[in-house]
Tab-separated table of C-alpha atoms in Angstrom:
chain	number	residue	atom	x	y	z
A	1	MET	CA	0.062	0.039	0.091
A	2	SER	CA	1.775	3.208	-1.188
A	3	SER	CA	-0.579	6.308	-0.348
A	4	VAL	CA	-1.197	6.978	3.308
A	5	ASP	CA	-5.202	7.144	2.481
A	6	ASN	CA	-5.067	3.236	1.860
A	7	THR	CA	-3.161	1.985	4.929
A	8	PRO	CA	-4.916	0.111	7.771
A	9	ARG	CA	-4.332	3.004	9.891
A	10	TRP	CA	-6.053	5.587	7.999
A	11	LEU	CA	-8.866	3.246	6.972
A	12	ALA	CA	-9.287	2.572	10.832
A	13	VAL	CA	-9.552	6.290	11.543
A	14	ALA	CA	-12.019	6.631	8.619
A	15	ALA	CA	-14.150	3.630	10.119
A	16	LEU	CA	-13.981	4.770	13.540
A	17	ALA	CA	-15.486	8.260	12.563
A	18	LYS	CA	-18.334	6.624	10.946
A	19	ILE	CA	-18.823	4.177	13.654
A	20	LYS	CA	-19.100	7.075	16.365
A	21	ASP	CA	-21.689	8.639	13.742
A	22	GLY	CA	-24.014	5.594	14.352
A	23	ALA	CA	-22.429	2.992	11.907
A	24	TYR	CA	-22.117	-0.737	12.980
A	25	SER	CA	-18.659	-1.626	13.588
A	26	ASN	CA	-18.810	-5.254	11.910
A	27	LEU	CA	-20.760	-3.774	9.105
A	28	GLN	CA	-18.475	-0.869	8.535
A	29	LEU	CA	-15.353	-3.243	8.684
A	30	ASN	CA	-16.565	-5.845	6.415
A	31	GLN	CA	-17.442	-2.849	3.798
A	32	ILE	CA	-13.916	-1.417	3.936
A	33	ILE	CA	-12.355	-4.754	3.651
A	34	ASN	CA	-14.420	-5.486	0.655
A	35	GLN	CA	-13.439	-2.176	-1.030
A	36	HIS	CA	-9.836	-2.556	-0.533
A	37	SER	CA	-7.324	-5.038	-1.524
A	38	MET	CA	-5.283	-5.977	1.602
A	39	ASP	CA	-3.037	-8.745	2.623
A	40	ARG	CA	-4.113	-10.775	5.985
A	41	ARG	CA	-1.780	-8.863	8.004
A	42	ASP	CA	-3.219	-5.512	7.161
A	43	ILE	CA	-6.847	-6.864	7.649
A	44	ASN	CA	-5.652	-7.899	11.176
A	45	LEU	CA	-4.208	-4.659	12.019
A	46	LEU	CA	-7.338	-2.757	10.664
A	47	THR	CA	-9.807	-5.054	12.681
A	48	ASN	CA	-7.590	-4.995	15.770
A	49	MET	CA	-7.565	-1.050	15.679
A	50	VAL	CA	-11.039	-0.382	15.121
A	51	TYR	CA	-12.260	-2.792	17.861
A	52	GLY	CA	-9.255	-1.819	20.169
A	53	VAL	CA	-10.163	1.713	19.943
A	54	ILE	CA	-13.953	1.169	20.630
A	55	GLN	CA	-13.310	-1.217	23.249
A	56	HIS	CA	-11.052	0.940	25.108
A	57	ARG	CA	-12.487	4.154	24.339
A	58	LEU	CA	-13.131	5.630	27.943
A	59	THR	CA	-9.577	4.655	28.895
A	60	LEU	CA	-8.119	6.427	25.769
A	61	GLU	CA	-10.536	9.375	26.208
A	62	TYR	CA	-9.018	9.796	29.961
A	63	TRP	CA	-5.340	9.382	28.646
A	64	LEU	CA	-6.115	12.097	25.857
A	65	LYS	CA	-7.911	14.728	28.057
A	66	PRO	CA	-5.344	16.745	29.442
A	67	PHE	CA	-3.374	17.277	26.073
A	68	VAL	CA	-6.756	18.546	24.239
A	69	ARG	CA	-8.227	21.613	25.767
A	70	HIS	CA	-11.445	21.563	23.510
A	71	PRO	CA	-12.055	18.032	22.200
A	72	HIS	CA	-15.503	18.926	21.180
A	73	GLN	CA	-14.069	21.450	18.355
A	74	LEU	CA	-12.028	18.726	16.831
A	75	ASP	CA	-12.974	17.340	13.558
A	76	PRO	CA	-14.180	13.734	14.134
A	77	TRP	CA	-11.659	12.329	12.434
A	78	VAL	CA	-8.762	14.016	14.023
A	79	HIS	CA	-10.009	13.052	17.617
A	80	GLU	CA	-10.318	9.263	16.366
A	81	LEU	CA	-6.778	9.658	15.067
A	82	LEU	CA	-5.522	10.801	18.269
A	83	LEU	CA	-7.407	8.019	20.255
A	84	SER	CA	-5.890	5.333	17.593
A	85	ALA	CA	-2.359	6.531	18.224
A	86	VAL	CA	-2.706	6.276	21.877
A	87	TYR	CA	-4.376	2.752	21.653
A	88	GLN	CA	-1.527	1.584	19.395
A	89	TRP	CA	1.261	3.224	21.413
A	90	GLN	CA	-0.225	1.569	24.710
A	91	PHE	CA	-1.915	-1.682	23.579
A	92	LEU	CA	0.213	-2.772	20.771
A	93	ASP	CA	3.674	-3.572	21.876
A	94	LYS	CA	4.817	-5.106	18.412
A	95	ILE	CA	4.561	-1.511	16.886
A	96	PRO	CA	7.301	0.920	17.923
A	97	GLN	CA	6.163	4.114	19.447
A	98	ARG	CA	8.146	5.957	16.482
A	99	ALA	CA	6.420	4.189	13.693
A	100	VAL	CA	2.920	4.904	15.340
A	101	PHE	CA	3.589	8.787	15.883
A	102	ASN	CA	5.195	9.068	12.343
A	103	GLU	CA	2.383	7.522	10.434
A	104	THR	CA	-0.030	9.465	12.841
A	105	ILE	CA	1.483	12.801	11.793
A	106	GLU	CA	1.580	11.696	8.080
A	107	ILE	CA	-2.169	11.039	8.152
A	108	ALA	CA	-2.795	14.189	9.807
A	109	LYS	CA	-0.420	16.134	7.172
A	110	VAL	CA	-2.484	14.388	4.051
A	111	LYS	CA	-5.641	14.562	5.368
A	112	GLY	CA	-5.521	18.179	6.996
A	113	HIS	CA	-4.462	21.396	6.614
A	114	PRO	CA	-0.825	22.264	8.151
A	115	GLY	CA	-2.682	23.662	11.385
A	116	ILE	CA	-3.974	19.985	12.123
A	117	ARG	CA	-0.506	18.378	11.368
A	118	ARG	CA	1.216	20.924	14.010
A	119	PHE	CA	-1.672	20.314	16.584
A	120	VAL	CA	-1.303	16.360	16.009
A	121	THR	CA	2.414	16.515	16.278
A	122	GLY	CA	2.348	18.725	19.292
A	123	VAL	CA	-0.187	16.646	21.235
A	124	LEU	CA	1.868	13.496	20.685
A	125	HIS	CA	5.196	15.016	21.680
A	126	GLN	CA	3.323	16.488	24.828
A	127	MET	CA	2.105	13.076	25.760
A	128	ASP	CA	5.560	11.551	25.256
A	129	ARG	CA	7.386	14.001	27.491
A	130	SER	CA	4.813	14.097	30.350
A	131	GLY	CA	3.584	10.705	30.136
A	132	LEU	CA	-0.035	9.707	30.562
A	133	PRO	CA	-2.308	10.261	33.604
A	134	SER	CA	-2.518	7.553	36.198
A	135	PHE	CA	-5.848	5.804	37.085
A	136	ASP	CA	-4.966	6.528	40.581
A	137	ALA	CA	-5.901	10.223	40.214
A	138	ILE	CA	-9.527	8.980	40.155
A	139	GLU	CA	-10.974	9.402	43.387
A	140	ASP	CA	-14.488	7.640	42.950
A	141	ALA	CA	-13.852	3.802	42.717
A	142	ASP	CA	-16.725	3.122	40.440
A	143	GLU	CA	-15.280	6.102	38.146
A	144	ARG	CA	-11.951	4.404	38.306
A	145	LEU	CA	-13.407	1.148	37.491
A	146	SER	CA	-15.318	2.559	34.564
A	147	VAL	CA	-12.350	4.313	32.992
A	148	MET	CA	-9.825	1.412	33.575
A	149	PHE	CA	-11.903	-1.460	32.016
A	150	SER	CA	-14.058	1.128	29.537
A	151	ILE	CA	-17.505	-0.134	30.975
A	152	PRO	CA	-20.241	2.713	31.922
A	153	VAL	CA	-20.629	3.412	35.662
A	154	TRP	CA	-24.245	2.264	35.579
A	155	LEU	CA	-23.324	-1.305	34.220
A	156	ILE	CA	-20.569	-1.549	36.923
A	157	GLN	CA	-23.367	-0.601	39.695
A	158	THR	CA	-26.135	-3.014	38.289
A	159	LEU	CA	-23.713	-5.974	38.097
A	160	ARG	CA	-22.433	-5.544	41.582
A	161	ASP	CA	-26.133	-5.215	43.077
A	162	GLN	CA	-27.116	-8.367	41.016
A	163	VAL	CA	-23.913	-10.295	41.054
A	164	GLY	CA	-21.649	-9.040	43.807
A	165	ASP	CA	-18.596	-7.109	43.765
A	166	ALA	CA	-15.936	-10.074	42.875
A	167	LYS	CA	-18.260	-11.507	40.159
A	168	MET	CA	-18.661	-8.015	38.523
A	169	GLN	CA	-14.992	-7.285	38.490
A	170	SER	CA	-14.425	-10.425	36.998
A	171	ILE	CA	-17.079	-9.949	34.273
A	172	ILE	CA	-15.982	-6.281	33.449
A	173	ALA	CA	-12.171	-7.605	33.303
A	174	SER	CA	-13.198	-10.441	30.833
A	175	LEU	CA	-15.125	-8.000	28.374
A	176	ASN	CA	-11.986	-6.581	26.632
A	177	GLN	CA	-10.342	-10.021	25.574
A	178	PRO	CA	-11.078	-11.110	22.131
A	179	ALA	CA	-13.861	-12.890	21.087
A	180	LYS	CA	-13.532	-16.573	20.197
A	181	GLN	CA	-14.176	-17.584	16.648
A	182	SER	CA	-16.910	-20.141	17.269
A	183	LEU	CA	-19.293	-22.537	14.962
A	184	ARG	CA	-21.943	-25.024	15.319
A	185	VAL	CA	-21.790	-28.065	13.283
A	186	ASN	CA	-24.726	-28.722	11.141
A	187	THR	CA	-26.158	-32.136	12.188
A	188	ALA	CA	-28.346	-32.440	9.073
A	189	VAL	CA	-25.422	-33.009	6.704
A	190	SER	CA	-22.449	-33.444	8.906
A	191	ASP	CA	-20.783	-34.223	12.333
A	192	LEU	CA	-18.023	-32.809	14.272
A	193	ALA	CA	-15.397	-35.258	13.241
A	194	ASP	CA	-16.129	-34.445	9.557
A	195	VAL	CA	-16.100	-30.626	10.081
A	196	THR	CA	-12.847	-30.968	12.034
A	197	SER	CA	-11.263	-32.761	9.463
A	198	ALA	CA	-12.636	-30.544	6.541
A	199	LEU	CA	-11.289	-27.524	8.501
A	200	THR	CA	-8.074	-29.044	9.386
A	201	ASN	CA	-7.550	-29.956	5.594
A	202	GLU	CA	-7.987	-26.404	4.627
A	203	GLY	CA	-5.377	-25.262	7.127
A	204	LEU	CA	-7.235	-24.229	10.050
A	205	THR	CA	-6.699	-25.034	13.747
A	206	VAL	CA	-9.817	-26.136	15.661
A	207	GLU	CA	-10.740	-27.606	19.029
A	208	PRO	CA	-14.086	-28.945	20.428
A	209	SER	CA	-16.162	-26.464	22.681
A	210	GLU	CA	-16.145	-27.208	26.295
A	211	ILE	CA	-19.863	-25.624	26.501
A	212	SER	CA	-21.705	-27.316	23.468
A	213	PRO	CA	-21.317	-30.664	22.038
A	214	LEU	CA	-21.902	-29.351	18.487
A	215	GLY	CA	-19.350	-26.588	18.669
A	216	LEU	CA	-15.895	-25.947	17.721
A	217	VAL	CA	-13.611	-23.166	18.443
A	218	VAL	CA	-11.262	-22.111	15.605
A	219	THR	CA	-7.886	-20.827	16.993
A	220	GLU	CA	-6.049	-20.400	13.650
A	221	GLY	CA	-7.518	-19.191	10.129
A	222	GLN	CA	-10.838	-18.024	9.022
A	223	ALA	CA	-13.799	-20.380	9.040
A	224	VAL	CA	-16.016	-17.812	7.005
A	225	THR	CA	-13.822	-18.398	3.732
A	226	THR	CA	-13.810	-22.057	3.891
A	227	GLU	CA	-15.521	-24.675	1.524
A	228	ALA	CA	-17.038	-26.334	4.306
A	229	MET	CA	-18.992	-22.958	5.336
A	230	LYS	CA	-20.113	-22.447	1.588
A	231	TYR	CA	-21.471	-26.135	1.793
A	232	GLY	CA	-23.207	-25.617	4.908
A	233	MET	CA	-21.374	-28.088	7.110
A	234	PHE	CA	-21.428	-25.413	9.775
A	235	THR	CA	-22.768	-22.027	10.651
A	236	ILE	CA	-20.891	-19.321	12.682
A	237	GLN	CA	-22.811	-19.331	16.265
A	238	ASP	CA	-21.397	-18.409	19.440
A	239	GLU	CA	-21.032	-21.617	21.958
A	240	SER	CA	-23.477	-20.057	24.577
A	241	ALA	CA	-26.014	-19.254	21.699
A	242	GLN	CA	-26.226	-23.104	20.823
A	243	LEU	CA	-27.428	-24.138	24.458
A	244	ALA	CA	-30.921	-22.677	23.931
A	245	VAL	CA	-32.255	-25.109	21.218
A	246	ALA	CA	-30.604	-28.132	23.053
A	247	ALA	CA	-31.993	-27.454	26.205
A	248	MET	CA	-35.566	-27.274	24.332
A	249	ASP	CA	-34.720	-30.659	23.132
A	250	PRO	CA	-37.163	-30.886	20.013
A	251	GLN	CA	-38.284	-34.423	18.692
A	252	GLN	CA	-38.158	-35.417	15.059
A	253	GLY	CA	-41.782	-35.067	14.080
A	254	ASP	CA	-42.306	-31.766	16.509
A	255	GLN	CA	-44.135	-28.712	15.447
A	256	VAL	CA	-41.974	-25.849	16.737
A	257	LEU	CA	-42.203	-22.068	16.914
A	258	ASP	CA	-39.036	-19.993	16.570
A	259	ALA	CA	-40.941	-16.893	17.680
A	260	CYS	CA	-37.961	-14.269	17.229
A	261	ALA	CA	-36.338	-16.206	14.571
A	262	ALA	CA	-33.772	-13.792	12.438
A	263	PRO	CA	-31.298	-14.328	11.103
A	264	GLY	CA	-32.131	-18.113	11.488
A	265	GLY	CA	-29.122	-19.497	13.325
A	266	LYS	CA	-31.251	-21.183	15.929
A	267	THR	CA	-33.885	-22.058	13.581
A	268	THR	CA	-31.624	-24.267	11.379
A	269	GLN	CA	-30.235	-25.775	14.645
A	270	ILE	CA	-34.071	-26.679	15.440
A	271	ALA	CA	-34.728	-27.736	11.910
A	272	ALA	CA	-31.616	-30.222	11.867
A	273	MET	CA	-33.228	-32.118	14.695
A	274	LEU	CA	-36.621	-32.346	12.966
A	275	ASP	CA	-37.608	-35.025	10.195
A	276	ALA	CA	-39.918	-33.537	7.787
A	277	ASP	CA	-41.002	-36.944	6.519
A	278	ASP	CA	-42.167	-37.379	10.159
A	279	GLY	CA	-44.306	-34.206	9.831
A	280	GLY	CA	-41.459	-32.149	11.746
A	281	GLU	CA	-41.312	-28.027	11.028
A	282	VAL	CA	-40.279	-25.256	12.644
A	283	VAL	CA	-42.223	-21.990	12.001
A	284	ALA	CA	-39.757	-19.090	12.153
A	285	LEU	CA	-41.336	-15.536	12.690
A	286	ASP	CA	-39.936	-12.072	12.087
A	287	ILE	CA	-41.608	-8.869	11.746
A	288	HIS	CA	-39.458	-7.694	8.775
A	289	ALA	CA	-39.840	-9.077	5.182
A	290	ASN	CA	-36.013	-8.695	4.592
A	291	LYS	CA	-35.037	-10.703	7.500
A	292	VAL	CA	-37.693	-13.359	6.798
A	293	ARG	CA	-35.982	-13.664	3.423
A	294	LEU	CA	-32.496	-14.011	5.445
A	295	ILE	CA	-34.155	-16.902	7.559
A	296	GLY	CA	-35.021	-18.703	4.244
A	297	GLN	CA	-31.344	-18.120	2.558
A	298	ASN	CA	-29.706	-19.608	5.825
A	299	ALA	CA	-32.105	-22.591	6.013
A	300	ALA	CA	-31.332	-23.380	2.279
A	301	ARG	CA	-27.592	-22.992	2.825
A	302	MET	CA	-27.840	-25.454	5.661
A	303	HIS	CA	-29.913	-28.031	3.786
A	304	VAL	CA	-32.964	-27.802	5.961
A	305	ALA	CA	-35.527	-25.499	3.975
A	306	ASP	CA	-37.825	-28.610	3.811
A	307	ARG	CA	-38.428	-28.204	7.531
A	308	VAL	CA	-38.634	-24.382	7.795
A	309	ALA	CA	-41.833	-22.215	7.429
A	310	ALA	CA	-40.133	-18.816	7.409
A	311	THR	CA	-43.270	-16.451	7.913
A	312	GLU	CA	-43.525	-12.814	8.297
A	313	LEU	CA	-45.421	-12.042	11.421
A	314	ASP	CA	-45.029	-10.197	14.939
A	315	ALA	CA	-44.683	-12.906	17.530
A	316	ARG	CA	-47.125	-10.906	19.657
A	317	LYS	CA	-49.821	-11.779	17.235
A	318	VAL	CA	-49.068	-15.377	16.993
A	319	GLY	CA	-52.456	-16.208	18.220
A	320	GLU	CA	-54.230	-14.679	15.279
A	321	GLU	CA	-52.520	-17.245	12.840
A	322	PHE	CA	-52.220	-20.591	15.124
A	323	GLY	CA	-54.807	-22.038	17.307
A	324	ASP	CA	-54.175	-23.244	20.957
A	325	GLN	CA	-52.108	-26.110	21.707
A	326	HIS	CA	-50.610	-26.132	18.232
A	327	PHE	CA	-46.920	-26.292	19.149
A	328	ASP	CA	-44.874	-29.085	20.677
A	329	ARG	CA	-41.978	-26.644	21.451
A	330	ILE	CA	-41.502	-22.802	21.466
A	331	LEU	CA	-38.389	-20.730	21.416
A	332	VAL	CA	-38.543	-17.216	22.587
A	333	ASP	CA	-35.149	-15.896	21.998
A	334	ALA	CA	-36.289	-12.488	22.765
A	335	PRO	CA	-35.144	-9.116	21.364
A	336	CYS	CA	-33.104	-7.818	24.364
A	337	SER	CA	-30.300	-5.303	25.205
A	338	GLY	CA	-27.698	-7.613	23.991
A	339	LEU	CA	-25.223	-6.953	26.873
A	340	GLY	CA	-23.897	-10.213	26.623
A	341	LEU	CA	-22.205	-9.620	23.497
A	342	ILE	CA	-20.034	-6.911	24.422
A	343	ARG	CA	-16.876	-8.734	23.583
A	344	ARG	CA	-18.276	-9.323	20.084
A	345	LYS	CA	-20.149	-5.926	19.546
A	346	PRO	CA	-17.929	-3.535	21.685
A	347	GLU	CA	-20.074	-0.326	20.918
A	348	ILE	CA	-22.870	-1.866	22.579
A	349	ARG	CA	-21.668	-0.746	25.918
A	350	TYR	CA	-21.877	2.955	25.255
A	351	GLU	CA	-25.140	2.931	23.612
A	352	LYS	CA	-27.463	1.044	26.352
A	353	GLN	CA	-29.077	2.554	29.560
A	354	LEU	CA	-30.680	0.556	32.251
A	355	SER	CA	-33.949	1.988	30.976
A	356	ASP	CA	-33.767	0.119	27.827
A	357	SER	CA	-33.606	-3.046	29.673
A	358	GLU	CA	-36.733	-1.897	31.709
A	359	ASN	CA	-38.609	-1.100	28.337
A	360	LEU	CA	-37.584	-4.343	26.719
A	361	GLN	CA	-38.869	-6.388	29.673
A	362	ARG	CA	-42.351	-5.386	28.425
A	363	ILE	CA	-41.990	-6.758	25.274
A	364	GLN	CA	-40.382	-9.708	26.351
A	365	LEU	CA	-43.209	-10.674	28.603
A	366	ALA	CA	-45.869	-9.460	25.860
A	367	ILE	CA	-44.252	-12.279	23.626
A	368	LEU	CA	-44.085	-15.040	26.067
A	369	THR	CA	-47.965	-14.191	26.962
A	370	ALA	CA	-48.897	-14.336	23.259
A	371	THR	CA	-47.072	-17.513	22.437
A	372	ALA	CA	-47.957	-19.383	25.583
A	373	PRO	CA	-51.724	-20.234	24.530
A	374	THR	CA	-50.247	-21.973	21.286
A	375	LEU	CA	-48.175	-24.281	23.317
A	376	LYS	CA	-49.562	-28.071	23.819
A	377	LYS	CA	-49.967	-29.287	27.425
A	378	GLY	CA	-46.853	-30.857	28.592
A	379	GLY	CA	-44.737	-29.025	25.710
A	380	ILE	CA	-41.589	-26.767	26.505
A	381	MET	CA	-41.329	-23.191	26.091
A	382	THR	CA	-37.604	-22.094	26.236
A	383	TYR	CA	-36.933	-18.311	26.914
A	384	SER	CA	-33.261	-17.083	26.175
A	385	THR	CA	-31.672	-13.937	25.905
A	386	CYS	CA	-28.023	-12.768	25.159
A	387	THR	CA	-27.828	-10.263	27.963
A	388	ILE	CA	-26.643	-10.363	31.350
A	389	LEU	CA	-29.182	-8.354	33.516
A	390	GLN	CA	-31.701	-9.630	35.858
A	391	GLN	CA	-34.388	-7.288	34.541
A	392	GLU	CA	-34.646	-8.971	31.101
A	393	ASN	CA	-33.898	-12.432	32.540
A	394	GLN	CA	-34.968	-13.693	36.020
A	395	ASP	CA	-37.427	-11.009	36.504
A	396	VAL	CA	-39.289	-11.463	33.243
A	397	VAL	CA	-39.513	-15.273	33.960
A	398	ASP	CA	-40.902	-14.670	37.645
A	399	GLN	CA	-43.500	-11.975	36.097
A	400	PHE	CA	-44.697	-14.558	33.701
A	401	LEU	CA	-44.921	-17.579	35.908
A	402	ALA	CA	-46.961	-15.073	38.432
A	403	ALA	CA	-49.267	-14.437	35.819
A	404	HIS	CA	-49.427	-18.000	34.172
A	405	PRO	CA	-49.966	-20.812	36.813
A	406	GLU	CA	-50.512	-23.439	34.151
A	407	PHE	CA	-46.596	-23.033	33.502
A	408	GLU	CA	-43.702	-24.437	35.691
A	409	LEU	CA	-40.087	-23.864	35.699
A	410	ILE	CA	-38.019	-26.786	35.054
A	411	LYS	CA	-34.232	-27.108	35.238
A	412	THR	CA	-32.344	-25.923	32.080
A	413	PRO	CA	-30.433	-28.992	31.015
A	414	THR	CA	-27.103	-28.969	29.026
A	415	LYS	CA	-25.459	-31.886	27.513
A	416	GLN	CA	-21.970	-31.057	29.424
A	417	ASN	CA	-23.597	-30.472	32.646
A	418	LEU	CA	-22.670	-26.862	32.915
A	419	LYS	CA	-22.709	-25.052	36.204
A	420	ALA	CA	-24.048	-28.417	37.920
A	421	ASP	CA	-24.122	-27.103	41.284
A	422	ARG	CA	-26.208	-23.756	40.600
A	423	THR	CA	-28.860	-23.097	42.839
A	424	THR	CA	-31.368	-21.466	39.933
A	425	ASP	CA	-33.310	-23.631	37.773
A	426	THR	CA	-32.577	-20.972	34.993
A	427	LEU	CA	-28.943	-20.971	33.450
A	428	SER	CA	-27.048	-17.709	33.294
A	429	ILE	CA	-23.885	-17.834	31.310
A	430	TYR	CA	-21.523	-14.661	32.240
A	431	PRO	CA	-18.979	-13.458	29.576
A	432	ASP	CA	-16.049	-14.568	32.286
A	433	ASP	CA	-17.594	-18.311	32.975
A	434	TYR	CA	-16.264	-19.760	29.753
A	435	LEU	CA	-15.056	-16.610	27.526
A	436	SER	CA	-18.102	-17.067	25.248
A	437	ASP	CA	-21.202	-14.583	24.886
A	438	GLY	CA	-23.249	-13.900	28.002
A	439	PHE	CA	-26.639	-15.779	27.832
A	440	PHE	CA	-29.657	-16.750	29.761
A	441	ILE	CA	-32.038	-19.706	29.280
A	442	ALA	CA	-35.190	-20.692	31.164
A	443	CYS	CA	-37.400	-23.697	30.330
A	444	LEU	CA	-41.123	-23.442	30.969
A	445	ARG	CA	-43.206	-26.403	30.927
A	446	LYS	CA	-47.029	-26.388	30.558
A	447	LYS	CA	-48.661	-28.603	33.251
């Protein structure tokens, strides 16, 4: 790459400015990678910088603050350029400080006017001379944790209230570790051994998941670009997310409802356990037509389209389309705040407030309430979220059970007997437990 506006560092700054403006980090990155021809090393640096700056934003802002008098007056790209310089200097040991500063100044020179170049040069040299401020200067303990781990104070305090101080500290310390690359084997066409050898033959290194019997973790290489992925031998899915369908345990001839199905990861997992000849079918709902199409495409790629009925419908209106006691199993993988996914989607931490969880609770309860009559007696309704807050998890289950005495909570089973000594019937997986996504699962049986 010759010109500065094609280097991973410049592209990272451009991406960060757009993400700060509301673009999704993963979509923005994919777009940039597709538009520029980069080798694997450059893609890795770009990805590392974008996610790294987002992950550590509160820390980086704290370090930058003494050196920039009016940060709000800066062009967004200049602000992101400075943050990315501090990130590389402090977190990427393999890149010499001199190289980081030189290229940062070069970008400022090419992209800005001489005043911007002088300003950026001055800030970097001043940081180098006086050193970065210490966290010890922050008197308030929660504020200090917030800056050190780049987690908002409200989330620190809410987690402490719900899981205790030691567990909260363990969770927030784990959130800035890189997300694992995990996948779920498609049992409709393959098994663990076949996928392992297919990926190994394509030069990847994989190991079995300790959480899900259908899961593999890729430690070297990119699973997305493999032939095995194209053929539908597996799909990319977090290990924790694989547990909800396993807990529901659908039988081959079951009629199953996946109430909030897009993009269809869990739908295809359910479908792989059904037999169309035996009458098995999963009705997969979403309220958006484009997402319903996505479910259909995923079902086709995973060779289970004959068992999937992708349907455009609000789950809260399911009773208008399906009669009472229609389904043997129901999965409500509810819309949630997604706070269990912070490692994978680092910007979530800055976008959410506690009020979001409280508002979502009403929607989650409404979906459970609307789908409940369509479940057969003796059937199981599995409720799951990818968040770690009680407001959207245990509280929802408790309120639902209080209003629906015809349901009882049964212990969430897992094939690997996870958290066997837990005192709750529900299953909470926290991001520090297995370094997977945070996830919650409850199994409700209709008496």
